[in-house]
Amino acid sequence: MNLIARIAEQPTSFRPAKARRDLPLDSILQGDCIAEMARLPDKSVDMIFADPPYNLQLGGDLFRPEGSRVDAVNDEWDKFESLAAYDGFTRDWLDQARRVLKDDGTIWVIGSYHNIYRVGTLLQDADFWILNDIVWRKANPMPNFPAPASPTRTRRSCGAPRTRRRVTRSITAR
């Protein structure tokens, strides 16, 4: 799994510690996200963008309204034994993220309604300050589970600075 791409492996809390290394610049770190972050220096990262597993636990095929099959995620990295196991995984990677973020660093986490509210709660439990919430509309959403429900047409992203601080920004609204 790429550290800056998808958090792709279900970890355990007890990983052997690898030696810390200097911060690699202009690189994508491949491997278990928690183990790779554990090797980075404290307070060395300006921004983290995380797309953690959604923990969908799909059981069966999904089909779009026109009948085509959805190639949904059903890989092992998106399977957890329980919500407690998912929460434990999330706490572990958030702990490392908080450690490597600079004092003025920010984390952005993307998710769907399947996971973003759990992750948001755990962000707050880890003493991050949720300052932004970005919602975007998906033109071709994945259908919901076989049930009478509306398709999931949005994804959410929470932006949280490492510390409560005065925030300076320039935003142009249209």
Tab-separated table of C-alpha atoms in Angstrom:
chain	number	residue	atom	x	y	z
A	1	MET	CA	0.000	0.000	0.000
A	2	ASN	CA	1.205	3.441	-0.782
A	3	LEU	CA	1.464	5.697	2.209
A	4	ILE	CA	0.020	8.607	0.266
A	5	ALA	CA	-2.407	6.564	-1.778
A	6	ARG	CA	-4.723	3.968	-0.297
A	7	ILE	CA	-4.274	2.541	3.194
A	8	ALA	CA	-4.383	-1.006	2.038
A	9	GLU	CA	-3.502	-3.539	4.657
A	10	GLN	CA	-5.230	-4.506	7.837
A	11	PRO	CA	-2.531	-4.137	10.462
A	12	THR	CA	-2.109	-5.376	13.948
A	13	SER	CA	-1.173	-3.046	16.760
A	14	PHE	CA	1.985	-5.038	17.426
A	15	ARG	CA	4.321	-4.495	14.519
A	16	PRO	CA	8.036	-4.943	14.857
A	17	ALA	CA	9.603	-1.488	14.913
A	18	LYS	CA	11.928	-0.711	12.032
A	19	ALA	CA	14.757	1.749	12.355
A	20	ARG	CA	13.728	5.349	11.766
A	21	ARG	CA	15.020	6.958	8.614
A	22	ASP	CA	15.393	10.411	7.224
A	23	LEU	CA	12.339	11.790	5.519
A	24	PRO	CA	12.403	10.645	1.883
A	25	LEU	CA	11.568	13.543	-0.418
A	26	ASP	CA	9.700	13.192	-3.718
A	27	SER	CA	8.958	9.531	-3.019
A	28	ILE	CA	6.001	7.231	-2.628
A	29	LEU	CA	6.485	4.849	0.257
A	30	GLN	CA	5.034	1.433	-0.436
A	31	GLY	CA	4.157	-0.906	2.383
A	32	ASP	CA	1.978	-1.082	5.443
A	33	CYS	CA	1.010	2.527	6.185
A	34	ILE	CA	1.441	2.227	9.940
A	35	ALA	CA	4.841	0.549	9.689
A	36	GLU	CA	6.041	3.071	7.089
A	37	MET	CA	4.883	6.062	9.143
A	38	ALA	CA	6.561	4.528	12.218
A	39	ARG	CA	9.875	4.861	10.367
A	40	LEU	CA	9.411	8.589	9.658
A	41	PRO	CA	10.790	11.288	11.964
A	42	ASP	CA	8.459	13.013	14.415
A	43	LYS	CA	6.779	16.190	13.156
A	44	SER	CA	8.244	15.864	9.664
A	45	VAL	CA	5.146	15.926	7.425
A	46	ASP	CA	3.158	18.996	6.320
A	47	MET	CA	0.008	17.264	5.060
A	48	ILE	CA	-1.477	13.774	4.966
A	49	PHE	CA	-4.213	12.709	2.567
A	50	ALA	CA	-5.733	9.398	3.671
A	51	ASP	CA	-8.210	7.184	1.843
A	52	PRO	CA	-8.686	4.423	4.439
A	53	PRO	CA	-10.597	1.200	3.852
A	54	TYR	CA	-14.356	1.739	3.821
A	55	ASN	CA	-15.024	-1.555	5.643
A	56	LEU	CA	-17.936	-2.275	3.323
A	57	GLN	CA	-18.182	-5.993	4.060
A	58	LEU	CA	-20.032	-6.665	0.831
A	59	GLY	CA	-21.706	-10.029	0.607
A	60	GLY	CA	-22.751	-10.698	-2.963
A	61	ASP	CA	-22.812	-8.923	-6.262
A	62	LEU	CA	-23.992	-5.380	-6.850
A	63	PHE	CA	-25.564	-4.240	-10.088
A	64	ARG	CA	-26.130	-0.807	-11.567
A	65	PRO	CA	-29.669	0.169	-12.571
A	66	GLU	CA	-28.964	-0.710	-16.223
A	67	GLY	CA	-27.832	-4.188	-15.154
A	68	SER	CA	-24.028	-4.011	-15.360
A	69	ARG	CA	-22.116	-5.641	-12.513
A	70	VAL	CA	-20.123	-3.395	-10.162
A	71	ASP	CA	-16.514	-4.412	-9.590
A	72	ALA	CA	-16.703	-3.611	-5.887
A	73	VAL	CA	-13.922	-3.878	-3.341
A	74	ASN	CA	-13.962	-7.253	-1.659
A	75	ASP	CA	-10.249	-7.607	-0.999
A	76	GLU	CA	-8.806	-8.704	2.339
A	77	TRP	CA	-7.477	-5.200	3.149
A	78	ASP	CA	-11.096	-3.969	3.370
A	79	LYS	CA	-12.285	-6.757	5.684
A	80	PHE	CA	-12.309	-6.432	9.449
A	81	GLU	CA	-13.650	-8.912	11.989
A	82	SER	CA	-15.710	-6.259	13.741
A	83	LEU	CA	-16.249	-2.534	14.038
A	84	ALA	CA	-13.940	-2.656	17.071
A	85	ALA	CA	-11.164	-4.102	14.874
A	86	TYR	CA	-11.766	-1.364	12.285
A	87	ASP	CA	-11.667	1.280	15.006
A	88	GLY	CA	-8.416	-0.203	16.362
A	89	PHE	CA	-6.827	-0.051	12.911
A	90	THR	CA	-8.015	3.534	12.488
A	91	ARG	CA	-6.658	4.570	15.902
A	92	ASP	CA	-3.279	3.005	15.057
A	93	TRP	CA	-2.819	4.874	11.786
A	94	LEU	CA	-4.167	8.122	13.254
A	95	ASP	CA	-1.676	7.839	16.140
A	96	GLN	CA	1.192	7.580	13.645
A	97	ALA	CA	-0.264	10.351	11.486
A	98	ARG	CA	-0.457	12.677	14.485
A	99	ARG	CA	3.113	11.850	15.466
A	100	VAL	CA	4.578	12.596	12.017
A	101	LEU	CA	2.534	15.741	11.321
A	102	LYS	CA	4.238	19.050	11.990
A	103	ASP	CA	2.568	21.274	14.575
A	104	ASP	CA	1.059	23.309	11.728
A	105	GLY	CA	0.316	20.217	9.606
A	106	THR	CA	-3.097	19.063	8.413
A	107	ILE	CA	-4.696	15.725	7.695
A	108	TRP	CA	-7.408	15.159	5.093
A	109	VAL	CA	-9.412	11.935	5.253
A	110	ILE	CA	-11.791	10.842	2.513
A	111	GLY	CA	-14.646	8.406	2.951
A	112	SER	CA	-18.245	7.507	2.314
A	113	TYR	CA	-21.116	7.220	4.727
A	114	HIS	CA	-19.851	3.677	5.475
A	115	ASN	CA	-16.804	4.935	7.357
A	116	ILE	CA	-16.364	8.716	7.479
A	117	TYR	CA	-18.409	9.265	10.635
A	118	ARG	CA	-16.461	6.606	12.550
A	119	VAL	CA	-13.188	8.062	11.283
A	120	GLY	CA	-14.345	11.578	12.163
A	121	THR	CA	-15.117	10.522	15.722
A	122	LEU	CA	-11.731	8.853	16.038
A	123	LEU	CA	-10.040	11.964	14.590
A	124	GLN	CA	-11.609	13.981	17.389
A	125	ASP	CA	-10.728	11.309	19.966
A	126	ALA	CA	-7.096	11.632	18.759
A	127	ASP	CA	-7.317	15.367	19.515
A	128	PHE	CA	-7.452	16.542	15.912
A	129	TRP	CA	-9.606	19.597	15.316
A	130	ILE	CA	-12.007	19.062	12.402
A	131	LEU	CA	-12.095	22.392	10.648
A	132	ASN	CA	-13.339	21.576	7.146
A	133	ASP	CA	-15.797	19.216	5.523
A	134	ILE	CA	-15.764	18.956	1.754
A	135	VAL	CA	-18.512	17.085	-0.067
A	136	TRP	CA	-18.395	16.300	-3.742
A	137	ARG	CA	-20.985	14.779	-5.999
A	138	LYS	CA	-20.224	11.635	-7.951
A	139	ALA	CA	-21.746	11.531	-11.417
A	140	ASN	CA	-21.634	7.712	-11.682
A	141	PRO	CA	-21.976	6.384	-8.127
A	142	MET	CA	-21.719	2.793	-7.041
A	143	PRO	CA	-25.205	1.479	-6.227
A	144	ASN	CA	-26.117	0.762	-2.645
A	145	PHE	CA	-26.508	-2.704	-1.273
A	146	PRO	CA	-29.428	-4.700	-2.608
A	147	ALA	CA	-32.046	-2.679	-0.764
A	148	PRO	CA	-34.505	0.094	-1.536
A	149	ALA	CA	-32.128	3.015	-1.012
A	150	SER	CA	-30.795	5.939	-2.989
A	151	PRO	CA	-27.377	5.550	-4.620
A	152	THR	CA	-24.451	7.019	-2.741
A	153	ARG	CA	-23.779	10.109	-4.835
A	154	THR	CA	-21.295	11.848	-2.561
A	155	ARG	CA	-17.939	11.379	-0.874
A	156	ARG	CA	-16.892	13.384	2.154
A	157	SER	CA	-13.513	14.641	3.223
A	158	CYS	CA	-12.647	15.919	6.690
A	159	GLY	CA	-9.807	18.392	7.045
A	160	ALA	CA	-8.238	18.613	10.477
A	161	PRO	CA	-5.194	20.594	11.561
A	162	ARG	CA	-2.942	18.879	14.084
A	163	THR	CA	-3.503	21.626	16.643
A	164	ARG	CA	-6.052	24.346	17.302
A	165	ARG	CA	-4.364	27.373	15.892
A	166	ARG	CA	-5.207	30.525	14.076
A	167	VAL	CA	-5.861	29.528	10.484
A	168	THR	CA	-5.061	31.846	7.606
A	169	ARG	CA	-6.635	31.056	4.271
A	170	SER	CA	-7.843	32.569	1.076
A	171	ILE	CA	-11.046	31.161	-0.344
A	172	THR	CA	-13.012	32.401	-3.319
A	173	ALA	CA	-16.619	31.194	-3.271
A	174	ARG	CA	-18.641	31.064	-6.472
